Coordinates of C-alpha atoms (C1' of nucleotides) in Angstrom, one line a residue:
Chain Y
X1 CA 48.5 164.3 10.6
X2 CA 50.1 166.8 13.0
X3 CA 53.2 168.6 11.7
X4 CA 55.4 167.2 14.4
X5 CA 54.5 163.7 13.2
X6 CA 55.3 164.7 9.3
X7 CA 58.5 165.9 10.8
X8 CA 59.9 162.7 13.0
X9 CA 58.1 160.5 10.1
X10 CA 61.1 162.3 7.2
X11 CA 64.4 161.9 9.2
X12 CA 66.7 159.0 8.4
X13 CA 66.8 158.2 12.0
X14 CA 63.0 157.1 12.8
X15 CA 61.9 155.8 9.0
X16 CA 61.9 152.2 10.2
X17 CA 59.4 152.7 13.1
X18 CA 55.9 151.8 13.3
X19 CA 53.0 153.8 12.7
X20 CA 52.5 153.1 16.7
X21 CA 56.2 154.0 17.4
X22 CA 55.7 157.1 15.9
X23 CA 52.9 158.3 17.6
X24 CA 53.9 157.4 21.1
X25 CA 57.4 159.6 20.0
X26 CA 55.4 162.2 18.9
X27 CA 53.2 162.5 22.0
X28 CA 56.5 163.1 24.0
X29 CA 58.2 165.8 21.7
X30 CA 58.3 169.2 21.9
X31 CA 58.3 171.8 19.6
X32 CA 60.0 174.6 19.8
X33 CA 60.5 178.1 17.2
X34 CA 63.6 180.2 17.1
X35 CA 64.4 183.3 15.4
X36 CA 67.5 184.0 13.3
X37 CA 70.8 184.2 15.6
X38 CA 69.4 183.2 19.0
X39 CA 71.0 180.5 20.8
X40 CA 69.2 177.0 21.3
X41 CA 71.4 176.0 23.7
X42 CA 74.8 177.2 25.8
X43 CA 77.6 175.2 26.8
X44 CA 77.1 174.0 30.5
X45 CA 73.1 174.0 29.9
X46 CA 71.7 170.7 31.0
X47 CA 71.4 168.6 28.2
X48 CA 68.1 167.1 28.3
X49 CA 67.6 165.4 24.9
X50 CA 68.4 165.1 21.2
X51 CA 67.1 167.6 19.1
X52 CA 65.9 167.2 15.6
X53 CA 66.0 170.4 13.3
X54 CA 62.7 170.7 10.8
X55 CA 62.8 173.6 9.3
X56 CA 66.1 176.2 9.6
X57 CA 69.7 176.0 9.7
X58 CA 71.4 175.4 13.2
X59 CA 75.6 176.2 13.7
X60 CA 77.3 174.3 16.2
X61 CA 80.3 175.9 18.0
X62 CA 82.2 176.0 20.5
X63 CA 84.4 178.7 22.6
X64 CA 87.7 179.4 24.3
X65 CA 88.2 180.9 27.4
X66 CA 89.6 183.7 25.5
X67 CA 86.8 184.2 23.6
X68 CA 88.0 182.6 20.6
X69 CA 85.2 180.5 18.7
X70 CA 85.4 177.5 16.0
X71 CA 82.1 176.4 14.4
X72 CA 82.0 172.4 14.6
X73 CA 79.1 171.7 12.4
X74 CA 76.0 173.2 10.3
X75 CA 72.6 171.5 10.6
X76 CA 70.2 171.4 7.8
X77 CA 67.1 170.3 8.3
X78 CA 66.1 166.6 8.8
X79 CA 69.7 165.9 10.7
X80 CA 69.7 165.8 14.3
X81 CA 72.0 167.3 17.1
X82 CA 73.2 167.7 20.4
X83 CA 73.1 163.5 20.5
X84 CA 76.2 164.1 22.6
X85 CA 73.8 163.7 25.6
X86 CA 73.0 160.2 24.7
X87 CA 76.3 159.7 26.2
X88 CA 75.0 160.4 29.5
X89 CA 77.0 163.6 29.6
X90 CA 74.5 165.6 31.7
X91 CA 75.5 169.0 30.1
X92 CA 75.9 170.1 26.6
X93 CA 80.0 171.0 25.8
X94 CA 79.6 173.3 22.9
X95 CA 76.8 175.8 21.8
X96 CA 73.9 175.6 18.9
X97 CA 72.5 178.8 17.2
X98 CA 69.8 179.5 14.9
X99 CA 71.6 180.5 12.0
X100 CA 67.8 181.1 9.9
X101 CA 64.6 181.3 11.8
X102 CA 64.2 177.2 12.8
X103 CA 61.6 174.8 14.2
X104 CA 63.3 172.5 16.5
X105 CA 62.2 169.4 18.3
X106 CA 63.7 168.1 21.0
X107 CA 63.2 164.4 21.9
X108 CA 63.4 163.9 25.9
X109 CA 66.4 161.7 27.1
X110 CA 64.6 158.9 28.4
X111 CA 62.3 158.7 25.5
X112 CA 65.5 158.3 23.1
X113 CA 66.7 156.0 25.0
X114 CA 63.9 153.9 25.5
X115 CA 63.6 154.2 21.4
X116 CA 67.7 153.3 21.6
X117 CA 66.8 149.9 23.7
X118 CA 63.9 149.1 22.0
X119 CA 64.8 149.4 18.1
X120 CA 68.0 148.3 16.4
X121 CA 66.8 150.3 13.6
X122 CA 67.5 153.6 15.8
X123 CA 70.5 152.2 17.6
X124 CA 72.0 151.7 14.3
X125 CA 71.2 154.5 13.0
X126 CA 72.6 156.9 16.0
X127 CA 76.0 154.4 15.8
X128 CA 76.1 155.5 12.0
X129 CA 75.9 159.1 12.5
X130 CA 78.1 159.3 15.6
X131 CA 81.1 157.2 13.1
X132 CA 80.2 159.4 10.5
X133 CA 80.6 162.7 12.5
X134 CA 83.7 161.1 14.4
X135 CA 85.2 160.8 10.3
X136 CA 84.7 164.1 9.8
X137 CA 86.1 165.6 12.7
X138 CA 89.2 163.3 12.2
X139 CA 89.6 164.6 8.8
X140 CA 89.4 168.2 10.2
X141 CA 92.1 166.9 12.7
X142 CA 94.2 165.7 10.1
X143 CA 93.9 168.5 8.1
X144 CA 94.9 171.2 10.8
X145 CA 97.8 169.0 11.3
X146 CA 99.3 168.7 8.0
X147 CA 98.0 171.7 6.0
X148 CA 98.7 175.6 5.6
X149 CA 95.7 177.7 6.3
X150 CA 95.6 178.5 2.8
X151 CA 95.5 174.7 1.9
X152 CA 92.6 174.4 4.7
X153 CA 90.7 177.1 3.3
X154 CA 90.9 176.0 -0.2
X155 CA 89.2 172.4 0.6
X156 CA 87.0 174.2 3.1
X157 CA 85.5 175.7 0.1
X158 CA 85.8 172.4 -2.1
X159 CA 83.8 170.8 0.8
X160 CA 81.2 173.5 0.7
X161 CA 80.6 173.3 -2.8
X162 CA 79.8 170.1 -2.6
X163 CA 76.6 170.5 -0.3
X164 CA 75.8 174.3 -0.8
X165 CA 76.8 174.9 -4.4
X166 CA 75.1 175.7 -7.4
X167 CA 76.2 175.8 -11.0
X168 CA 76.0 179.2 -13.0
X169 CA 77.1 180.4 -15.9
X170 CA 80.4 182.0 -13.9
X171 CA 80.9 178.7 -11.8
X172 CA 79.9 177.3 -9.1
X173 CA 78.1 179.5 -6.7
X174 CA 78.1 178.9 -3.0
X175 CA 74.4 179.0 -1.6
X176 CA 75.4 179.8 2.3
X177 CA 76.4 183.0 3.5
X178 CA 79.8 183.0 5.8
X179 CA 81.6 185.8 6.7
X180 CA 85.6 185.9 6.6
X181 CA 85.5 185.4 10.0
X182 CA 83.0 182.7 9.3
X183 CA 85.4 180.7 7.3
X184 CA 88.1 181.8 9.9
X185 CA 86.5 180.3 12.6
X186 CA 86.0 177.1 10.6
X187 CA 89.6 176.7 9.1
X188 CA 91.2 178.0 12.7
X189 CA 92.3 180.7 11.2
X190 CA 92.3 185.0 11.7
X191 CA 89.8 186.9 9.4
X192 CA 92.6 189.2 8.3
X193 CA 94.2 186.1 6.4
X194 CA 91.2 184.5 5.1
X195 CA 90.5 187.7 3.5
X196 CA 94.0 187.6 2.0
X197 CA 93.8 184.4 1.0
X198 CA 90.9 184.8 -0.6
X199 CA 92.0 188.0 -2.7
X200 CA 95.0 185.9 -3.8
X201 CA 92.9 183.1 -4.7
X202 CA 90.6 185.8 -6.9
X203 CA 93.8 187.7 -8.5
X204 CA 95.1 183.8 -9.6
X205 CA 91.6 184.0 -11.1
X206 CA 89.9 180.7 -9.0
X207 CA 86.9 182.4 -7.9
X208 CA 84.9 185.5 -7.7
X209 CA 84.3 187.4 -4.5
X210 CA 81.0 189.3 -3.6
X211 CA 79.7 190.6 -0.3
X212 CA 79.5 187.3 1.5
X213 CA 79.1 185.2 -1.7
X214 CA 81.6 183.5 -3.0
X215 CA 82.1 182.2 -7.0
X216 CA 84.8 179.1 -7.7
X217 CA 85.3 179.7 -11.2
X218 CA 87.9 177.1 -11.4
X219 CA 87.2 174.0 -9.3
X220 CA 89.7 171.6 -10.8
X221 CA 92.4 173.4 -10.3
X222 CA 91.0 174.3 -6.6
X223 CA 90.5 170.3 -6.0
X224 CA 93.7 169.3 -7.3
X225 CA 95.8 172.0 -5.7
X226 CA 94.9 170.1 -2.3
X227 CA 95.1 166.6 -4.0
X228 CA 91.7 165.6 -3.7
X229 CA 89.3 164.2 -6.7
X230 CA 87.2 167.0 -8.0
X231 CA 83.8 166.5 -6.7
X232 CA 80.7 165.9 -8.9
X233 CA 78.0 168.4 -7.8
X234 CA 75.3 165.8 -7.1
X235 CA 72.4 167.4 -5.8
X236 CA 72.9 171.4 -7.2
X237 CA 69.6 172.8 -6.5
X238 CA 67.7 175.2 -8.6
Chain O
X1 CA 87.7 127.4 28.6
X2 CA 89.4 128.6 26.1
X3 CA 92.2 131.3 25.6
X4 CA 90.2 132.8 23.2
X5 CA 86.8 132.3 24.9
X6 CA 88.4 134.7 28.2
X7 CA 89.4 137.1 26.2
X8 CA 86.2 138.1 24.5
X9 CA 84.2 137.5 27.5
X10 CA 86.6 140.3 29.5
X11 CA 85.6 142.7 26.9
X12 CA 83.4 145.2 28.1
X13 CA 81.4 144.9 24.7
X14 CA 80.7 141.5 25.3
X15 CA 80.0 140.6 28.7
X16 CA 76.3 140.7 28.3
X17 CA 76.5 137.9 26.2
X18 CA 74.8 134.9 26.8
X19 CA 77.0 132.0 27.0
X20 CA 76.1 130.7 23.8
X21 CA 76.1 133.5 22.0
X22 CA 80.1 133.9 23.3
X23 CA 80.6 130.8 21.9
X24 CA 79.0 130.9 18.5
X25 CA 81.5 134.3 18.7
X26 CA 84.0 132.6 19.8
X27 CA 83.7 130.0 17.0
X28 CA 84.2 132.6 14.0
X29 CA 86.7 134.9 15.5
X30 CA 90.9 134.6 14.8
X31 CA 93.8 135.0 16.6
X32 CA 96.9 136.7 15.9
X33 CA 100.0 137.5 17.4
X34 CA 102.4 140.8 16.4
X35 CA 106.0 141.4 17.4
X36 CA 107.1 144.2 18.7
X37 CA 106.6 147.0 16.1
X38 CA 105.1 145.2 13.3
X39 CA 102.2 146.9 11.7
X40 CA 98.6 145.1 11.9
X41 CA 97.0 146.9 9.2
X42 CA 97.4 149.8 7.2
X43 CA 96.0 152.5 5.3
X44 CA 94.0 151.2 1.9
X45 CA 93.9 147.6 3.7
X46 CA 90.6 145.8 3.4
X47 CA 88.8 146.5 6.1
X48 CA 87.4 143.1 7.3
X49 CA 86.1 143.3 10.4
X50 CA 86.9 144.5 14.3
X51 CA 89.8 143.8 16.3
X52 CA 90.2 143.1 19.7
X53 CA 93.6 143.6 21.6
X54 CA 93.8 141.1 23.6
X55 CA 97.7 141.7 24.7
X56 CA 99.9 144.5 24.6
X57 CA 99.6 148.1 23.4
X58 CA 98.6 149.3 20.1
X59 CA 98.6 152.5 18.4
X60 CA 97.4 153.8 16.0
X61 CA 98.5 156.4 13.5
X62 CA 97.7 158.1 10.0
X63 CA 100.4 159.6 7.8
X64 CA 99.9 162.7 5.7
X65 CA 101.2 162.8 1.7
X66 CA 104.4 164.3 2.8
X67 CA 105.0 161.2 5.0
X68 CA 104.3 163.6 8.2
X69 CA 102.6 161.0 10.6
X70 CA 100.1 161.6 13.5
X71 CA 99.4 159.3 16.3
X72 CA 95.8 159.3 16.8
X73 CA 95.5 157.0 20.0
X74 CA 97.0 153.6 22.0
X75 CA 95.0 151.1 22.8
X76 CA 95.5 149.1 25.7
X77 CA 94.4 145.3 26.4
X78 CA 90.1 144.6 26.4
X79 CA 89.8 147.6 24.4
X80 CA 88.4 147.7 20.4
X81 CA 89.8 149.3 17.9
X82 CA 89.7 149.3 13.8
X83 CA 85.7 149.8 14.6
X84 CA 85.5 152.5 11.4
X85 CA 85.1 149.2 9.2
X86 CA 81.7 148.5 11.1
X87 CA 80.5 152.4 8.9
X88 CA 80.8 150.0 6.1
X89 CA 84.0 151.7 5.0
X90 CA 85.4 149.1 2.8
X91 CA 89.0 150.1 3.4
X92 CA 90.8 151.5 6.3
X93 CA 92.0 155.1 6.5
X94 CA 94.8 154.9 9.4
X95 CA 97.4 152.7 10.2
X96 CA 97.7 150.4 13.4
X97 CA 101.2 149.4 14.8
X98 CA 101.9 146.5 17.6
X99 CA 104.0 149.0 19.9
X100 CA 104.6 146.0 22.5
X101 CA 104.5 142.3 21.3
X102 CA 100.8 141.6 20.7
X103 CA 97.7 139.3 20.5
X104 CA 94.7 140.5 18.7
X105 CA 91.3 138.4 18.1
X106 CA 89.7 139.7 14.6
X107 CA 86.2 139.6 14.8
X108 CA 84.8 139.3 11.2
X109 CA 82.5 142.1 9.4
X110 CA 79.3 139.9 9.1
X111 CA 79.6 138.3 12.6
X112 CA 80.0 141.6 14.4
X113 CA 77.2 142.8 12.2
X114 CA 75.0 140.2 13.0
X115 CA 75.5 140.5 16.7
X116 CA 74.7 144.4 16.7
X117 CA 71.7 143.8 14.9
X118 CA 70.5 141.1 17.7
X119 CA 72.3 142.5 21.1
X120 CA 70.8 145.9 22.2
X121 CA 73.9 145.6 24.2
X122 CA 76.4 145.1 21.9
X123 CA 75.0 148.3 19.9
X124 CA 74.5 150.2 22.2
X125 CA 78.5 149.5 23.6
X126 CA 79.5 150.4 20.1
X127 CA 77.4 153.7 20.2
X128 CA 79.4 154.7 23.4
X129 CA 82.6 154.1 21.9
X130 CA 82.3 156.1 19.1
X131 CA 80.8 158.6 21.0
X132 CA 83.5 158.3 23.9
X133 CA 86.5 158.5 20.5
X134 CA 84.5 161.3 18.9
X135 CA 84.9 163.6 22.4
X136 CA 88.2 162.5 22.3
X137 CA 89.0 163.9 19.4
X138 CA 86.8 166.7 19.1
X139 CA 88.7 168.2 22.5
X140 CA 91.6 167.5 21.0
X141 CA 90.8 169.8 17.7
X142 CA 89.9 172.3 20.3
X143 CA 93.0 172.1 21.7
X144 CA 95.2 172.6 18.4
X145 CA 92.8 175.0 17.5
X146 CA 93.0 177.5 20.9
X147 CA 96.5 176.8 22.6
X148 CA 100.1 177.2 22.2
X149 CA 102.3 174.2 21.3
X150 CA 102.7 174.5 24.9
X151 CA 100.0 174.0 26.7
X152 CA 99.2 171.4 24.4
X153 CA 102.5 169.5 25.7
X154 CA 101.7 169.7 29.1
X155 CA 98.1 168.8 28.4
X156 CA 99.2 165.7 27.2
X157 CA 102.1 164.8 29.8
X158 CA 98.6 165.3 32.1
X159 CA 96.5 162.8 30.4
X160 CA 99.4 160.4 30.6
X161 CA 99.8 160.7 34.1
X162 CA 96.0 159.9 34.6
X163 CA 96.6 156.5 32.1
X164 CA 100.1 155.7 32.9
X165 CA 101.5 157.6 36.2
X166 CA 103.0 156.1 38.8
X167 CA 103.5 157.7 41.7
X168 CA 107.2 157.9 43.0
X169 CA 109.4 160.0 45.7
X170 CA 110.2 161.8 43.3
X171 CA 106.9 162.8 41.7
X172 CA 104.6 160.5 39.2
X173 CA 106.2 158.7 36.9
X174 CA 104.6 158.2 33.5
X175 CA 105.1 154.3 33.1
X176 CA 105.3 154.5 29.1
X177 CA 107.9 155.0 26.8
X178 CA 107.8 157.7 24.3
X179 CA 110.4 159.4 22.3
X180 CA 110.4 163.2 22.0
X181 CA 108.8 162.1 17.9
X182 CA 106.6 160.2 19.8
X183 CA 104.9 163.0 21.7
X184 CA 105.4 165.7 19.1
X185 CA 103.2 163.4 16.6
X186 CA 100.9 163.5 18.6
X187 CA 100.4 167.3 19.9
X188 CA 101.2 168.3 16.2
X189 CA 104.6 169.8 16.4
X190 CA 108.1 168.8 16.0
X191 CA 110.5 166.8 17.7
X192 CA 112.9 169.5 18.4
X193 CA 110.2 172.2 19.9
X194 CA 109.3 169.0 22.1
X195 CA 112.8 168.9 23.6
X196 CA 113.3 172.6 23.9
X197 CA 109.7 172.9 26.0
X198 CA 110.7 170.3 28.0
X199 CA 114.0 171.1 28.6
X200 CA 112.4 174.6 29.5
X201 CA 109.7 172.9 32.1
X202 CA 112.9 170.9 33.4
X203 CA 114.5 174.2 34.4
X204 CA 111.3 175.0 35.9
X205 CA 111.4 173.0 38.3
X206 CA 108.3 170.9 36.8
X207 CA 109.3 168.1 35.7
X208 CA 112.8 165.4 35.5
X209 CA 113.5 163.7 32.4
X210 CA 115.2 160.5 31.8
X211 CA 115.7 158.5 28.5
X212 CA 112.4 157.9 27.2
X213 CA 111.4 158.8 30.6
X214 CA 109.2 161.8 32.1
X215 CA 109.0 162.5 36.2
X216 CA 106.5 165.3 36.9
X217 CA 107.3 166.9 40.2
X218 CA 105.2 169.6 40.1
X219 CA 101.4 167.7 38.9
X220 CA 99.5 170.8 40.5
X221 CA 101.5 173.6 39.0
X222 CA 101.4 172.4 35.6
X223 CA 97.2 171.2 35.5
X224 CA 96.9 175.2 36.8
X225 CA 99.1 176.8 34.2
X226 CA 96.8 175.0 31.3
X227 CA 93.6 175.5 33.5
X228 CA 92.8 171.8 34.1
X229 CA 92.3 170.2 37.7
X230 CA 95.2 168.1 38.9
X231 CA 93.5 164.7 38.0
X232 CA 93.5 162.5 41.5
X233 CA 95.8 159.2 40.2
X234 CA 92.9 156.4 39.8
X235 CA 94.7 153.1 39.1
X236 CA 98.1 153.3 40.3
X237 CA 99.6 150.6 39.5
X238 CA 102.8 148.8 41.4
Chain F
dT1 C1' 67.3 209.0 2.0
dT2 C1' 70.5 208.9 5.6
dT3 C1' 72.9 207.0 9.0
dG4 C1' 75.1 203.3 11.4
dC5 C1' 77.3 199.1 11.7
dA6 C1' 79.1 194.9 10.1
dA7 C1' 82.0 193.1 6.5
dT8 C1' 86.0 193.7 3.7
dG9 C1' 90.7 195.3 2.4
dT10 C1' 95.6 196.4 3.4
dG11 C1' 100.2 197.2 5.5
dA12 C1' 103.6 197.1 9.2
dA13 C1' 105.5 194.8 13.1
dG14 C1' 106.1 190.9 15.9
dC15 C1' 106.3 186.2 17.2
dA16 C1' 105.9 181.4 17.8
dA17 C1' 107.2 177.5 15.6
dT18 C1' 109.5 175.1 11.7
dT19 C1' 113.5 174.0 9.2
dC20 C1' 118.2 172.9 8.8
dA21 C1' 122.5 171.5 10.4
dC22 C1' 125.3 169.4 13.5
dA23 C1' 127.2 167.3 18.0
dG24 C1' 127.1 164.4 21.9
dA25 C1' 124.8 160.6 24.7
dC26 C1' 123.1 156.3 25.4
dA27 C1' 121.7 151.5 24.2
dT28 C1' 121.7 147.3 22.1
dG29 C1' 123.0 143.8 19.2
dA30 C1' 127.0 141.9 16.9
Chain A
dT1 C1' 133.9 145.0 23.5
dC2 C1' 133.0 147.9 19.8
dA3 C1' 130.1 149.9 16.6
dT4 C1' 126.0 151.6 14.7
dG5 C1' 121.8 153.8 15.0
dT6 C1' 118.3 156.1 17.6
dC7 C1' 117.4 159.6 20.8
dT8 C1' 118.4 164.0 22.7
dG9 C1' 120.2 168.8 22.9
dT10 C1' 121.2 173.4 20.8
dG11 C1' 121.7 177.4 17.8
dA12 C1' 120.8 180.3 13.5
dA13 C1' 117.9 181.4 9.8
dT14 C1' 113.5 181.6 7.9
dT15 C1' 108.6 181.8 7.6
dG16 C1' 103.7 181.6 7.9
dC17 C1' 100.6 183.5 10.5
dT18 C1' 98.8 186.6 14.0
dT19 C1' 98.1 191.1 15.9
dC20 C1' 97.2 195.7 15.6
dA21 C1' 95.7 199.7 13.5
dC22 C1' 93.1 201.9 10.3
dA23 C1' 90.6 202.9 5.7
dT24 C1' 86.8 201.6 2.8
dT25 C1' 82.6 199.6 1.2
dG26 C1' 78.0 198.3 1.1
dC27 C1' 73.8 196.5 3.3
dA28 C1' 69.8 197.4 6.3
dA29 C1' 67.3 199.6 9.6
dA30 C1' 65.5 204.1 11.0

DNA sequence: TTTGCAATGTGAAGCAATTCACAGACATGA
DNA sequence: TCATGTCTGTGAATTGCTTCACATTGCAAA
């Protein structure tokens, strides 16, 4: 079985279609390598199909006309992006970067959409993950709204803990590296006052700092300084 | 033909139906009528299924902890909304308010389930919508994210005059009534910045206000000064 | 190793926007 | 008609955050 195949066959999106489906996907795919921090596509690029991400970690972002950048999303492998083209919007509105070294395949417009007419199981599937990214992105809306940087920061970091972190003896370690001005860029915030906020959280003895590693050493109090239910770490890896 | 029957069949999610299939719709769906301000449903409800507006002007809202609230949209007649339920969310997370008297037709969970599972073009509607809400608010993010409170105002007042603007002698009038709350809940500031930027864009020569009422004389002046075209007036109305 | 560059830490100054407090205008129902 | 409540206007005080400027630290490539 080709690796492509193995690939389309483990994401949520295709698992219902037939052994026949899959090859006549496959046979259109392409496959396509990039190397840690290159672009995989640019805002304004045509957008000529939905990409799924195999192996990697993809950031999507998005700029000002100033310059100034907020990161939307991060892709891990077996999720797929750029479905904004399924819209018919012929060019891609924000940007996607290799954050690792990834393998990428993109799946040509008119063959999703072919799949999209064909198969409630994928037409489902895409309205699912467009209501579940829509969520998210209203939470972030609501958040900038109502909360203080520091606030947005904290359940930034509650949020990342839930997918990226890792018990230790200390607490719970984040497994992603992100800069201040990562994190900055996330929360909509400067890199001067994440770092503050950070240091502050670390003197009132929350978390531990390293060289773009971070520690929570005291999640409850983290979760219910921003009122939300201390998350259980479901899937801490080893 | 029924009352009920017209309604659904102007809906653009449903005119592929078959005539049948409208009916057996038709059959399961209820009808309700709001006054004037009345909520429909609100935040912890039970989600039961998709509504309809049939009549009137919705909007619909989420309130923070500290009783801050946030206008997230308006819905005007033919269009869907409360369509998070169909993510199998079992409760709703906003709140939606009849803004003029109202009729709404509530489309039950398992019926509109059923119908996306069979209709190709029923799902695929649904897949545009939440795409089409998702943009929506993912340019608005980027707005609170990038510009001054504003720009954002005058953003807004501009994507008014493109829904509701009328043209006048005196410039477009925007043919909806909104309190200076109104528009600072939903740009994300307060009421009194509101007036003071308005007054401001008054003295500027850019706009007239009224009670409740916005004039923009100057359309082309203020789309430059936030870098978007002047938006050509679609649908007019008398 | 050394060197260079990105990431982090910190303080001072400035500013946009919020908060608070109050006054007048208008509108609508009693 | 009056009266009450919502909507609008305005100023002073405060603040949370940004901006700018620079010092320091540590990783990674040469």
């Amino acid at each position: 079985m080709s690796e492509r195949l193995w690939y389309l066959k483990n994401c949520d999106l295709f698992r219902q279609l037939s052994p026949e489906q899959l090859t006549a996907l496959e046979s259109r795919c392409r496959v396509r390598k990039f190397p840690r921090n290159t672009p995989i596509y640019l805002p304004a690029d045509h957008a000529d199909g939905v990409l799924l991400l195999a192996e990697g970690r993809v950031k999507i972002g998005s700029f000002s006309e100033e310059g100034k950048q907020t990161i939307l999303a991060f892709i891990e492998p077996g999720e797929v992006f750029g479905e904004l083209s399924l819209m018919g919007t012929p060019e891609r509105e924000e940007y996607a970067e290799a954050v690792e070294k990834s393998t990428v395949i993109l799946i040509p417009n008119d063959v999703i959409q072919q799949l999209l007419g064909q198969c409630p199981s994928v037409s489902l599937g895409v309205t699912k993950l467009f209501g579940l990214r829509r969520q998210r992105v209203e939470r972030r809306l609501k958040y900038l709204l109502f909360r203080s940087n520091r606030d947005r920061l904290v359940h930034l970091l509650i949020e990342l803990a839930e997918q990226y972190g890792k018990p230790t003896a200390d607490g719970v370690e984040l497994r992603i590296k992100l800069s201040h001005q990562d994190l900055a860029s996330i929360i909509g915030s400067t890199r001067e006052t994440v770092t503050v906020v950070l240091g502050e959280l670390q003197t009132e003895g929350r978390l531990k700092l390293g060289r773009r590693k971070i520690t929570l050493t005291d999640m409850d109090q983290l979760a219910h300084s921003v009122n939300v239910a201390s998350p259980v770490l479901s899937r801490a890896q080893a």
